[in-house]
Short mmCIF file of C-alpha atoms and ligand atoms in Angstrom, two decimals:
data_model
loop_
_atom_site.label_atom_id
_atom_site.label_comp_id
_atom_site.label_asym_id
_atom_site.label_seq_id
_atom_site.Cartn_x
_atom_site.Cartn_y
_atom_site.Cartn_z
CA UNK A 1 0.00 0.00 0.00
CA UNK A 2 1.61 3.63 -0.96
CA UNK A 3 1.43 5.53 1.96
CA UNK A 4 -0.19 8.39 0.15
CA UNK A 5 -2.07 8.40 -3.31
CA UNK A 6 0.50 10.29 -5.21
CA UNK A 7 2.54 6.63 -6.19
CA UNK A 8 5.70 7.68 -7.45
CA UNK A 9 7.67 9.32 -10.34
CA UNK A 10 6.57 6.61 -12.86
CA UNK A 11 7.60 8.54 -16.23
CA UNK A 12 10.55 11.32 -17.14
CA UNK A 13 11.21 12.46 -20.67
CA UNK A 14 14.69 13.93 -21.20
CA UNK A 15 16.62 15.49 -24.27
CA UNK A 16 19.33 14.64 -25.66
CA UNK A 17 21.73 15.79 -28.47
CA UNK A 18 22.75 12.11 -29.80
CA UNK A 19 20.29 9.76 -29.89
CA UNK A 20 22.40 6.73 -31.06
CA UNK A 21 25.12 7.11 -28.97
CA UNK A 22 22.83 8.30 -25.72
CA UNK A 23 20.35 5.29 -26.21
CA UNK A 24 23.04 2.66 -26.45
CA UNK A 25 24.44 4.63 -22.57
CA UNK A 26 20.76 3.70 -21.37
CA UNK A 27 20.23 0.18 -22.88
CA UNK A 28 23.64 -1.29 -22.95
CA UNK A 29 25.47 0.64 -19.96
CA UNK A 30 22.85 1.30 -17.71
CA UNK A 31 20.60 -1.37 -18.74
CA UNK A 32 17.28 -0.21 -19.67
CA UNK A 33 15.10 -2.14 -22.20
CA UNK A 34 14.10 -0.69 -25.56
CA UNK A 35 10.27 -0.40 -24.81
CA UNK A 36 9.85 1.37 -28.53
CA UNK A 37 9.74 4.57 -30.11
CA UNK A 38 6.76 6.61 -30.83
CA UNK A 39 5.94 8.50 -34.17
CA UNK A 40 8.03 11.17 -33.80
CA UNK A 41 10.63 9.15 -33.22
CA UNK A 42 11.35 9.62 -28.99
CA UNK A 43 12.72 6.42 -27.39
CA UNK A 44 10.62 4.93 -24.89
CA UNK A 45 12.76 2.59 -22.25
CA UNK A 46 12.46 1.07 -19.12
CA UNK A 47 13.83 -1.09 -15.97
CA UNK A 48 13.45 -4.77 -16.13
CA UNK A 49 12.01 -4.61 -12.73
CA UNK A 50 9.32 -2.09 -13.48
CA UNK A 51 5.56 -3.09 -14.38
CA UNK A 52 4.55 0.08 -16.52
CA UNK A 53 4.64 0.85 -20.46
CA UNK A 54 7.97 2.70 -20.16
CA UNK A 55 9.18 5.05 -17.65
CA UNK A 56 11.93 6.87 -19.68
CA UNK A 57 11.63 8.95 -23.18
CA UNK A 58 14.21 10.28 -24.58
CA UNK A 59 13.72 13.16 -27.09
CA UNK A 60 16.24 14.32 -29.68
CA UNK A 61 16.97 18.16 -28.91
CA UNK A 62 19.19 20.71 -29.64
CA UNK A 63 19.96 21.15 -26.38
CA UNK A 64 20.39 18.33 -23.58
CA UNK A 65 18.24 18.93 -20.38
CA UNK A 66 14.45 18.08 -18.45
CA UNK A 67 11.16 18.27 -20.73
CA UNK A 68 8.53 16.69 -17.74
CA UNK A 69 7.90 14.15 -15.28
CA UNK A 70 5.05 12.26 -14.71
CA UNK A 71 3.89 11.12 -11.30
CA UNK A 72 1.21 7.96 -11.14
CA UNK A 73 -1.72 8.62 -8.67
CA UNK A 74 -3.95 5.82 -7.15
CA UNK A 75 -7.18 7.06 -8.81
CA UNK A 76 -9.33 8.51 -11.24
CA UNK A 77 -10.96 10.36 -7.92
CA UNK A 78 -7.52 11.18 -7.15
CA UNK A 79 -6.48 12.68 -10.74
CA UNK A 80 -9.29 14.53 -10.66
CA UNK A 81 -8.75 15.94 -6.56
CA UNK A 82 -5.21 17.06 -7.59
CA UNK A 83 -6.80 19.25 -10.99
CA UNK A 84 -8.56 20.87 -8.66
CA UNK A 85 -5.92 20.98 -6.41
CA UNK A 86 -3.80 22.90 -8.57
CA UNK A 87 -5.73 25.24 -9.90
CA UNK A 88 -7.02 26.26 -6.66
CA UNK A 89 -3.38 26.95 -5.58
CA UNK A 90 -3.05 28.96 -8.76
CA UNK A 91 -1.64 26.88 -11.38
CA UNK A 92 -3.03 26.21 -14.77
CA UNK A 93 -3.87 23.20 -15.91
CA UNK A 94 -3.76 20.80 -19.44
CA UNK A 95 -5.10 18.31 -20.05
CA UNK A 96 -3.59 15.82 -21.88
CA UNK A 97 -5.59 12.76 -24.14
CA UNK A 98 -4.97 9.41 -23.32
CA UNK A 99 -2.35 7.15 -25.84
CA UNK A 100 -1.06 10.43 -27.64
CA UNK A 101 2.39 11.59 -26.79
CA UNK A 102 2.99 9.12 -24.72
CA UNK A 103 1.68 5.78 -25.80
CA UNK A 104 0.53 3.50 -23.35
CA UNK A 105 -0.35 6.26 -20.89
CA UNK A 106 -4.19 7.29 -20.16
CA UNK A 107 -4.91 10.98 -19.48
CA UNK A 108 -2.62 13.15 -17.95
CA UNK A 109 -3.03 16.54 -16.39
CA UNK A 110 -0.18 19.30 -16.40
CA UNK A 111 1.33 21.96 -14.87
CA UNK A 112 4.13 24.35 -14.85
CA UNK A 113 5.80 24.95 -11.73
CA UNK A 114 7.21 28.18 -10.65
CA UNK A 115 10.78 26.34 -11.12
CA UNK A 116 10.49 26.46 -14.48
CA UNK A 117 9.46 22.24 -14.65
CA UNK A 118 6.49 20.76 -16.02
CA UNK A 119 5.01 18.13 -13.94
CA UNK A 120 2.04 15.77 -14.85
CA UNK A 121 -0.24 13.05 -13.26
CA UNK A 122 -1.95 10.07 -14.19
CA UNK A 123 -3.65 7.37 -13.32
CA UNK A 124 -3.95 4.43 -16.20
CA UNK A 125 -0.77 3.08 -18.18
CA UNK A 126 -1.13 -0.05 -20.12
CA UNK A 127 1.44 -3.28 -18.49
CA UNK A 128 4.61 -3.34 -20.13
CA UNK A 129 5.50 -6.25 -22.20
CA UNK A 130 8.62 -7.79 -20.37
CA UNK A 131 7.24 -7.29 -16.87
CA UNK A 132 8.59 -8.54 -13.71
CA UNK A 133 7.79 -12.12 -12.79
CA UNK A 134 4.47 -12.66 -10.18
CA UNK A 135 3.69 -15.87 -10.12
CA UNK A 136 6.51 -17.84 -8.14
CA UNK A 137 8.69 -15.47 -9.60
CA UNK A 138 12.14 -15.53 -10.08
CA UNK A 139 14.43 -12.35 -9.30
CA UNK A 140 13.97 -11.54 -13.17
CA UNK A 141 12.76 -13.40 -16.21
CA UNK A 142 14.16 -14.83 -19.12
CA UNK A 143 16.68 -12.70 -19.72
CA UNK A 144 19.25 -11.32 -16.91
CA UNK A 145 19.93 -8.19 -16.08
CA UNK A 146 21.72 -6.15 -18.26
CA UNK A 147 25.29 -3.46 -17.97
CA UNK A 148 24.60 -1.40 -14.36
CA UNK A 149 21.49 -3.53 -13.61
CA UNK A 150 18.97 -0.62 -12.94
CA UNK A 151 16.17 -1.75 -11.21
CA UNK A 152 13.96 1.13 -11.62
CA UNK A 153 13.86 5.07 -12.01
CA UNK A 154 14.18 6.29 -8.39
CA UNK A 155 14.44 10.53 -8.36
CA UNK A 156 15.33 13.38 -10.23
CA UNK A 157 16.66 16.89 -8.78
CA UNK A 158 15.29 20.14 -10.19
CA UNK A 159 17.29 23.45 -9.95
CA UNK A 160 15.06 26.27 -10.52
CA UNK A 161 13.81 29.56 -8.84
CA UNK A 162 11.05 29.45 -5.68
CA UNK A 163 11.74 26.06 -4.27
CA UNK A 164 9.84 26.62 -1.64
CA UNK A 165 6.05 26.85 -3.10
CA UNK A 166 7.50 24.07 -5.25
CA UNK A 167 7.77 22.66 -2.18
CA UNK A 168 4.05 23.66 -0.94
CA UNK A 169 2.72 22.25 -4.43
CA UNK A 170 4.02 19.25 -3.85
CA UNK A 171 3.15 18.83 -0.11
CA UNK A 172 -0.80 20.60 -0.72
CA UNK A 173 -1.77 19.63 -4.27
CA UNK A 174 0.36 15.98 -4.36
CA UNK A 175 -0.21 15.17 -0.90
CA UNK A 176 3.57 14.34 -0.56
CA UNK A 177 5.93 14.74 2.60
CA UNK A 178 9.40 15.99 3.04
CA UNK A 179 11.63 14.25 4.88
CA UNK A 180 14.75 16.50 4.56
CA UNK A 181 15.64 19.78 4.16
CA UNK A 182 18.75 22.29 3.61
CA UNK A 183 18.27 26.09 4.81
CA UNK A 184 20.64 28.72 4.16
CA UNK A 185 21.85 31.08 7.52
CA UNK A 186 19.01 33.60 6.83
CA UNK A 187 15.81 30.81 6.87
CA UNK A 188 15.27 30.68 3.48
CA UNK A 189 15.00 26.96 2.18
CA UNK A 190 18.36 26.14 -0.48
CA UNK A 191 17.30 22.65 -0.90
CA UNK A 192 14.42 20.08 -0.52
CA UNK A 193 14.19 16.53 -0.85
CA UNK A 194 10.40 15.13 -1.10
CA UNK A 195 8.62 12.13 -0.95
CA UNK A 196 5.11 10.23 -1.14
CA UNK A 197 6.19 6.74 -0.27
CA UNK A 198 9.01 5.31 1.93
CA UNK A 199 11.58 6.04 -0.31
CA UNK A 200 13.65 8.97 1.58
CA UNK A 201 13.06 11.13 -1.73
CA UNK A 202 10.77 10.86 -5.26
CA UNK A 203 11.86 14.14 -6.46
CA UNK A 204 14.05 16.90 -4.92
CA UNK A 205 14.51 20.83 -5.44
CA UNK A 206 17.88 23.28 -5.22
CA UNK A 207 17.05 26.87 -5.50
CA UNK A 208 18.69 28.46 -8.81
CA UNK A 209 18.53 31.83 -10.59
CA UNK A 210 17.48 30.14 -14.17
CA UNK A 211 14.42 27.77 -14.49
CA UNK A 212 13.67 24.63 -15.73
CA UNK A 213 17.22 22.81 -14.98
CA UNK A 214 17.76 19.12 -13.92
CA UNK A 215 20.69 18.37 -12.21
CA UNK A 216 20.40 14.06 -12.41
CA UNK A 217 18.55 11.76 -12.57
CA UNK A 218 18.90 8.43 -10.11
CA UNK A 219 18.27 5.09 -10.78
CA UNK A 220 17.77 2.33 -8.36
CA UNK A 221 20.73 -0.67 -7.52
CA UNK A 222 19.95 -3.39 -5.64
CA UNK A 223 22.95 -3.00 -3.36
CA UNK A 224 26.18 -1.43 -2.23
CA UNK A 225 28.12 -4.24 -4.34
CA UNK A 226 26.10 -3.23 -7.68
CA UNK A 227 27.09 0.48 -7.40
CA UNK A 228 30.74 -0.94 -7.43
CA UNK A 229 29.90 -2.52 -10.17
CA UNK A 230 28.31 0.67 -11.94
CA UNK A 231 31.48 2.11 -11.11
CA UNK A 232 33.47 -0.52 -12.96
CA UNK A 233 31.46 -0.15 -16.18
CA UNK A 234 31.72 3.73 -15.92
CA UNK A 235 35.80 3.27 -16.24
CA UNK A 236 35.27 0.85 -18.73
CA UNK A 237 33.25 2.68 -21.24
CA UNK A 238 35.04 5.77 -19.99
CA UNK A 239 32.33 7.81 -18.91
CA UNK A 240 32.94 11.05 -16.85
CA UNK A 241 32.88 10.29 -13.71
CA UNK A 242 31.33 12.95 -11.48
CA UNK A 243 32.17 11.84 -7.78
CA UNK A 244 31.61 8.73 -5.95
CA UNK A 245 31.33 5.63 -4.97
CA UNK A 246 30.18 7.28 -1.92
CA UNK A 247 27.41 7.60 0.84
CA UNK A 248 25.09 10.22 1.27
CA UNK A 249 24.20 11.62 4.44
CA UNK A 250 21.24 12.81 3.51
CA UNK A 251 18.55 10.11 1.96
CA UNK A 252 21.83 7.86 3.28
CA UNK A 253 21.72 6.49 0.02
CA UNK A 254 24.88 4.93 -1.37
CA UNK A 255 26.03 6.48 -5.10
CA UNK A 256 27.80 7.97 -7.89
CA UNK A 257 27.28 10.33 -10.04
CA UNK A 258 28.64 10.68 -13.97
CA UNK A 259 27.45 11.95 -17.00
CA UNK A 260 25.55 10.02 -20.14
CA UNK A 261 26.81 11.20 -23.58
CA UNK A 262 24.41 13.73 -23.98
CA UNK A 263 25.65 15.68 -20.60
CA UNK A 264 22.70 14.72 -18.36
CA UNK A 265 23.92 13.69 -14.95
CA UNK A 266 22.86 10.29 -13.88
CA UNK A 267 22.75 9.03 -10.63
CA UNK A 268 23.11 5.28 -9.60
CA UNK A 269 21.68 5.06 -6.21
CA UNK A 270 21.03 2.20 -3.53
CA UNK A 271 19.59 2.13 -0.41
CA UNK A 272 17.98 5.32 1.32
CA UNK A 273 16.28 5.16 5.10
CA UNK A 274 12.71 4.72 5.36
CA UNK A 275 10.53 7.42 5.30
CA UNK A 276 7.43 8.06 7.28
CA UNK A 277 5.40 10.78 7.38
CA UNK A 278 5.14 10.86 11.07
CA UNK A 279 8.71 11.17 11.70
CA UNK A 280 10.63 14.33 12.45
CA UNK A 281 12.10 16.38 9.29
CA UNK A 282 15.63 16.46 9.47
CA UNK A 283 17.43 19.41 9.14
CA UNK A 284 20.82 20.35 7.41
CA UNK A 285 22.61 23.84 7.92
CA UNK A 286 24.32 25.45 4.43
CA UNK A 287 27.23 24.72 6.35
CA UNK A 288 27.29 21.07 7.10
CA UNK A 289 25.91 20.43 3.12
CA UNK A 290 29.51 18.84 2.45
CA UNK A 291 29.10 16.17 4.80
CA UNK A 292 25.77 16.05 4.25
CA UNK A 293 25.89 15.26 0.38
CA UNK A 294 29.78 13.42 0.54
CA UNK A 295 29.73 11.78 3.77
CA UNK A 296 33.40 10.14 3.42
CA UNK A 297 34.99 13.21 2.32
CA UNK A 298 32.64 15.76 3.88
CA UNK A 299 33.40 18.49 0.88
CA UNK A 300 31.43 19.74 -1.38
CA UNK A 301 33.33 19.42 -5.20
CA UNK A 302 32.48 22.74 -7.81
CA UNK A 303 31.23 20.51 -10.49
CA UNK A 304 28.30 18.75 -8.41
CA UNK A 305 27.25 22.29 -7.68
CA UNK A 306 27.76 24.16 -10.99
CA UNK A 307 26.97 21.55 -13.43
CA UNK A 308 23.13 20.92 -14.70
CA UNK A 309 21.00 20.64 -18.07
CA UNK B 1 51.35 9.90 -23.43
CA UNK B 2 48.16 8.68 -24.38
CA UNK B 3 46.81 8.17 -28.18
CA UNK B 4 47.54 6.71 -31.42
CA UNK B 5 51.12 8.71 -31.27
CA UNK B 6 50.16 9.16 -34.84
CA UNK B 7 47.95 11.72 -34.55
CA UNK B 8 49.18 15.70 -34.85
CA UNK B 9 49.41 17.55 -31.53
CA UNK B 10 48.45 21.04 -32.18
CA UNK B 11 48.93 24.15 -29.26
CA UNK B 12 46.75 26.03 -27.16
CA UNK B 13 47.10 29.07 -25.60
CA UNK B 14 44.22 30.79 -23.44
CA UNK B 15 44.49 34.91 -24.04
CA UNK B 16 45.87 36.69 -21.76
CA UNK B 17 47.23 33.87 -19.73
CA UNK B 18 50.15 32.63 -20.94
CA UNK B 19 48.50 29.07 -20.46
CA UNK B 20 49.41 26.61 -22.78
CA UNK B 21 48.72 22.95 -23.32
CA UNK B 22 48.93 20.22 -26.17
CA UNK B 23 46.13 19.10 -27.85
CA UNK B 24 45.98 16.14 -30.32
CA UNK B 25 43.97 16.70 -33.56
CA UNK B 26 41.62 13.57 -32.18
CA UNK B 27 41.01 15.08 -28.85
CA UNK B 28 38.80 17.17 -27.48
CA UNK B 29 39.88 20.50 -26.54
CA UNK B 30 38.38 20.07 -23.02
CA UNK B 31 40.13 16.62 -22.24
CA UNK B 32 43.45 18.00 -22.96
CA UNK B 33 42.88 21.00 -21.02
CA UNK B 34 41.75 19.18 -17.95
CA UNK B 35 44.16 17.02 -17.93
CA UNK B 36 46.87 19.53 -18.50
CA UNK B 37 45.07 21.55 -15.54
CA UNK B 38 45.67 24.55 -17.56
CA UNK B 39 43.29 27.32 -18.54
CA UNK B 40 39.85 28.32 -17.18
CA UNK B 41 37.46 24.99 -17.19
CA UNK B 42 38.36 21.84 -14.40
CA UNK B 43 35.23 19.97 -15.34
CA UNK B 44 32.15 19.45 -17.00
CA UNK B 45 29.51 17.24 -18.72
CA UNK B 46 31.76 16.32 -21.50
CA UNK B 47 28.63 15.79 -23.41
CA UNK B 48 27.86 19.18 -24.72
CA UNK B 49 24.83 19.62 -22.67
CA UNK B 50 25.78 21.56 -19.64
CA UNK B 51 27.85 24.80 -21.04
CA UNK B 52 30.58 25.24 -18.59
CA UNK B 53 33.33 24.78 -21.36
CA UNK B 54 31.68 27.52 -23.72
CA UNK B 55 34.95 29.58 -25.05
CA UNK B 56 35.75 31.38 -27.85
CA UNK B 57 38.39 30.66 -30.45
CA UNK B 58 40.12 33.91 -31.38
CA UNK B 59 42.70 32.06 -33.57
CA UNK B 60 42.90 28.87 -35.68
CA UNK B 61 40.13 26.00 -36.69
CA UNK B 62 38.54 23.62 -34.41
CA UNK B 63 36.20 20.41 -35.57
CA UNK B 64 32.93 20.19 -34.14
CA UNK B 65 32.93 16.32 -33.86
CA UNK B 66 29.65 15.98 -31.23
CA UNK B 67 26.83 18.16 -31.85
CA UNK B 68 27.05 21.30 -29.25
CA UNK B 69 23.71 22.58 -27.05
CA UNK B 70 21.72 25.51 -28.77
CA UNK B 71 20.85 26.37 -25.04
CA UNK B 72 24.28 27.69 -24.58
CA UNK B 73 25.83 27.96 -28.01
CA UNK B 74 23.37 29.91 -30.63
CA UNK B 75 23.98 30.38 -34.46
CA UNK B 76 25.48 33.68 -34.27
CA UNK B 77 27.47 32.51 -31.41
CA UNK B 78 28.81 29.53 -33.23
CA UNK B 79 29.84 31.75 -36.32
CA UNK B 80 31.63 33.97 -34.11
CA UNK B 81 33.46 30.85 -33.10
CA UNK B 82 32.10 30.33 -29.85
CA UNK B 83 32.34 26.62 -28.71
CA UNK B 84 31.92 23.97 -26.35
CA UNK B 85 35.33 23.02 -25.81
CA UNK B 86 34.50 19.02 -24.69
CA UNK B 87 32.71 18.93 -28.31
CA UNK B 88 35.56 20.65 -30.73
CA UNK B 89 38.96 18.97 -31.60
CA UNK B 90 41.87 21.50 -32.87
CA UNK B 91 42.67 21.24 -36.73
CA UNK B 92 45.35 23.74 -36.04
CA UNK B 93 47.34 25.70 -32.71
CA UNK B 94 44.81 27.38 -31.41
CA UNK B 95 43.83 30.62 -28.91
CA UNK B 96 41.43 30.77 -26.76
CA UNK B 97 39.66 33.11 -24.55
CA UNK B 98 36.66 33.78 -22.08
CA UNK B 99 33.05 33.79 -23.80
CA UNK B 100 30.22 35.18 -22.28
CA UNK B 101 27.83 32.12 -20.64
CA UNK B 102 23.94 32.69 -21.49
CA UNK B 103 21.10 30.03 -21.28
CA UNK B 104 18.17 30.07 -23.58
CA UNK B 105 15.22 28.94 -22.00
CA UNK B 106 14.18 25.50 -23.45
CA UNK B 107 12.49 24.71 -26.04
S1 FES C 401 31.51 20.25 -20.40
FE1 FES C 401 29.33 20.38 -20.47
S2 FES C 401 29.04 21.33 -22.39
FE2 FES C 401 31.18 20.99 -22.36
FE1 FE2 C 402 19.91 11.79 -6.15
#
């Protein structure tokens, strides 16, 4: 049972400059699965451990960055509770039609944060062909897992501007919590890392002067020894590195960072406490963010901070 | 060194620096600059996506071998020989110096 009836980040569409080159990085390094591509040609992929029609699309761009993400709610009721939702809390809403941009996908409402980010919800997506097993099911079907073994999409961070009624927006119209936040000396909120399951974040904010940034996007390892393993791949296909292996303080999540061949960030991520709603918010000072982020090392690095698309 | 051996190393300088690195003709500009630790940029995407290696080259030609961001690199930018330095490779010594960093909002 999800904890609240916002599910999780089920869909993210990204763009990217090479198509060929950045769709072999997601199918053969990090190991998504071709799910198809629709008529304009965007590449629809997803985890082998993931039930829904894809969860990735990949548009080719002229530049490399975030179109939208997509969260899936428990309801029709519920789809309809958060259009109202939003536009009582001043946000316009689309609509879109079921099976059009993104097949497999029923309707979808949108809306443009003050970040800059487009965020949508829905309720119906078709089953993905190669599913997960169910019935006495093994750990994966008939074929293994593939290159960095990513389970499943996990996050994404946002930079924009106004983090903080992104923050509200989330918490009022998506019903979500917020396990974690970063505050600079004078109150104002630098950083926020939200939820609305047990994972210790579906989607997190940094505050930024221009709008509509990502910084990465994580994906979900089984395990401590798969994120070594990530990290083997990444110096075997020579892909740059960001930072890590290494353990986050906050989410406590175990990681590295690097960058596809379109310059998105990607994150390979494992673990993460467990998050309840009930518990206390935790609380990081602009000061302790080093430790906070890079546990082990306890400094920040400039290109973790500087770098986004 | 690393590389063929075959391939022509070319020079850059950065402008009023006195910086100076090699650069093979199948390198990128930004690689060989990073790991000369000479000249303005210490890291980036690599990928063309994130703009922190936009320069401009005052002096010489440069191959655009991976296809640079039109977030941070417009036309008129690129034919005033603005680049991404992690997507160019030198086809001659080359100068460099600062460009000014913009983002278009996406499209
Ligand atoms: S390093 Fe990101 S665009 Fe060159
Ligand atoms: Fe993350």
């Amino acid at each position: 049972m999800a904890l609240n009836k916002t599910l999780r980040p089920g869909l993210i569409q990204l763009r990217v400059l090479d198509l060929d080159k950045t769709l072999s990085f997601y199918k053969d390094i990090l190991g998504l699965n071709e799910v198809g591509r629709t008529a304009d040609g965007r590449v629809m992929l997803k985890g082998y451990d993931e039930f829904d029609h894809h969860s990735v699309t990949l548009r080719l761009a002229d530049s490399a960055g975030f179109d939208s993400a997509a969260f899936k709610v428990d309801s029709h009721e519920t789809l309809e509770q958060i259009r109202s939702a939003a536009q009582a809390f001043g946000y316009a809403v689309d609509e879109v039609p079921p099976n059009t941009d993104q097949p497999g996908f029923g309707k979808r409402y949108g809306f443009k944060l003050c970040t800059g980010h487009r965020l949508e919800v829905y309720c119906d997506v078709e089953p993905a062909r190669q599913r997960p097993m169910i019935k006495n099911p093994d750990l994966w079907g008939d074929e293994p897992p593939r290159g960095m073994r990513v389970q499943r999409l996990d996050h994404f961070l946002l930079f924009g501007p106004g983090i903080s009624e992104a923050e509200r927006f989330c918490t009022e119209v998506l019903g979500m919590f917020v396990p974690e936040i970063c505050n600079t000396p004078d109150g104002k909120r630098l950083a926020t890392w939200i939820t609305s399951s047990n994972k210790p974040h579906d989607l997190a904010f940094v505050e930024y002067p221009e709008p509509g940034k990502i910084h990465h996007i994580g994906f979900f390892l089984q395990d401590w020894n798969d994120v070594g393993a990530a990290a083997d791949l990444i110096g075997k296909n020579r892909l740059k590195l960001d930072i890590g292996p290494t353990r986050h303080a906050i989410t406590r999540g175990m990681t590295i960072y690097f960058w596809e061949p379109s310059g998105n960030r990607i994150e390979t991520y494992a673990g993460g406490y467990t998050a309840y709603p009930d518990n206390p918010q935790r609380v990081w000072d602009t000061d302790s963010l080093g430790r906070g982020l890079f546990y082990y090392s306890g400094e920040l690095i400039d290109s973790f901070l500087q770098i986004v698309t | 060194m690393g590389g063929a051996g075959r391939a022509e190393k070319f020079a850059v300088r950065v402008a009023g620096t006195g910086e100076q690195f090699a650069c093979g003709e199948d390198e990128f500009v930004l690689d060989a600059m990073m790991r000369a630790r000479s000249g303005p940029v210490r890291h980036g995407c690599c990928g063309g996506g994130c703009g922190v290696c936009k320069m401009k080259v005052e002096r010489g030609s440069v191959f655009a071998a991976k296809r640079m961001s039109r977030a941070h690199v417009s036309e008129e930018e690129q034919r005033e020989g603005i680049v991404l330095l992690c997507c160019v490779q030198p086809r001659g010594d080359l100068l460099l110096s600062p460009a000014r960093h913009r983002t278009r909002e996406n499209a």
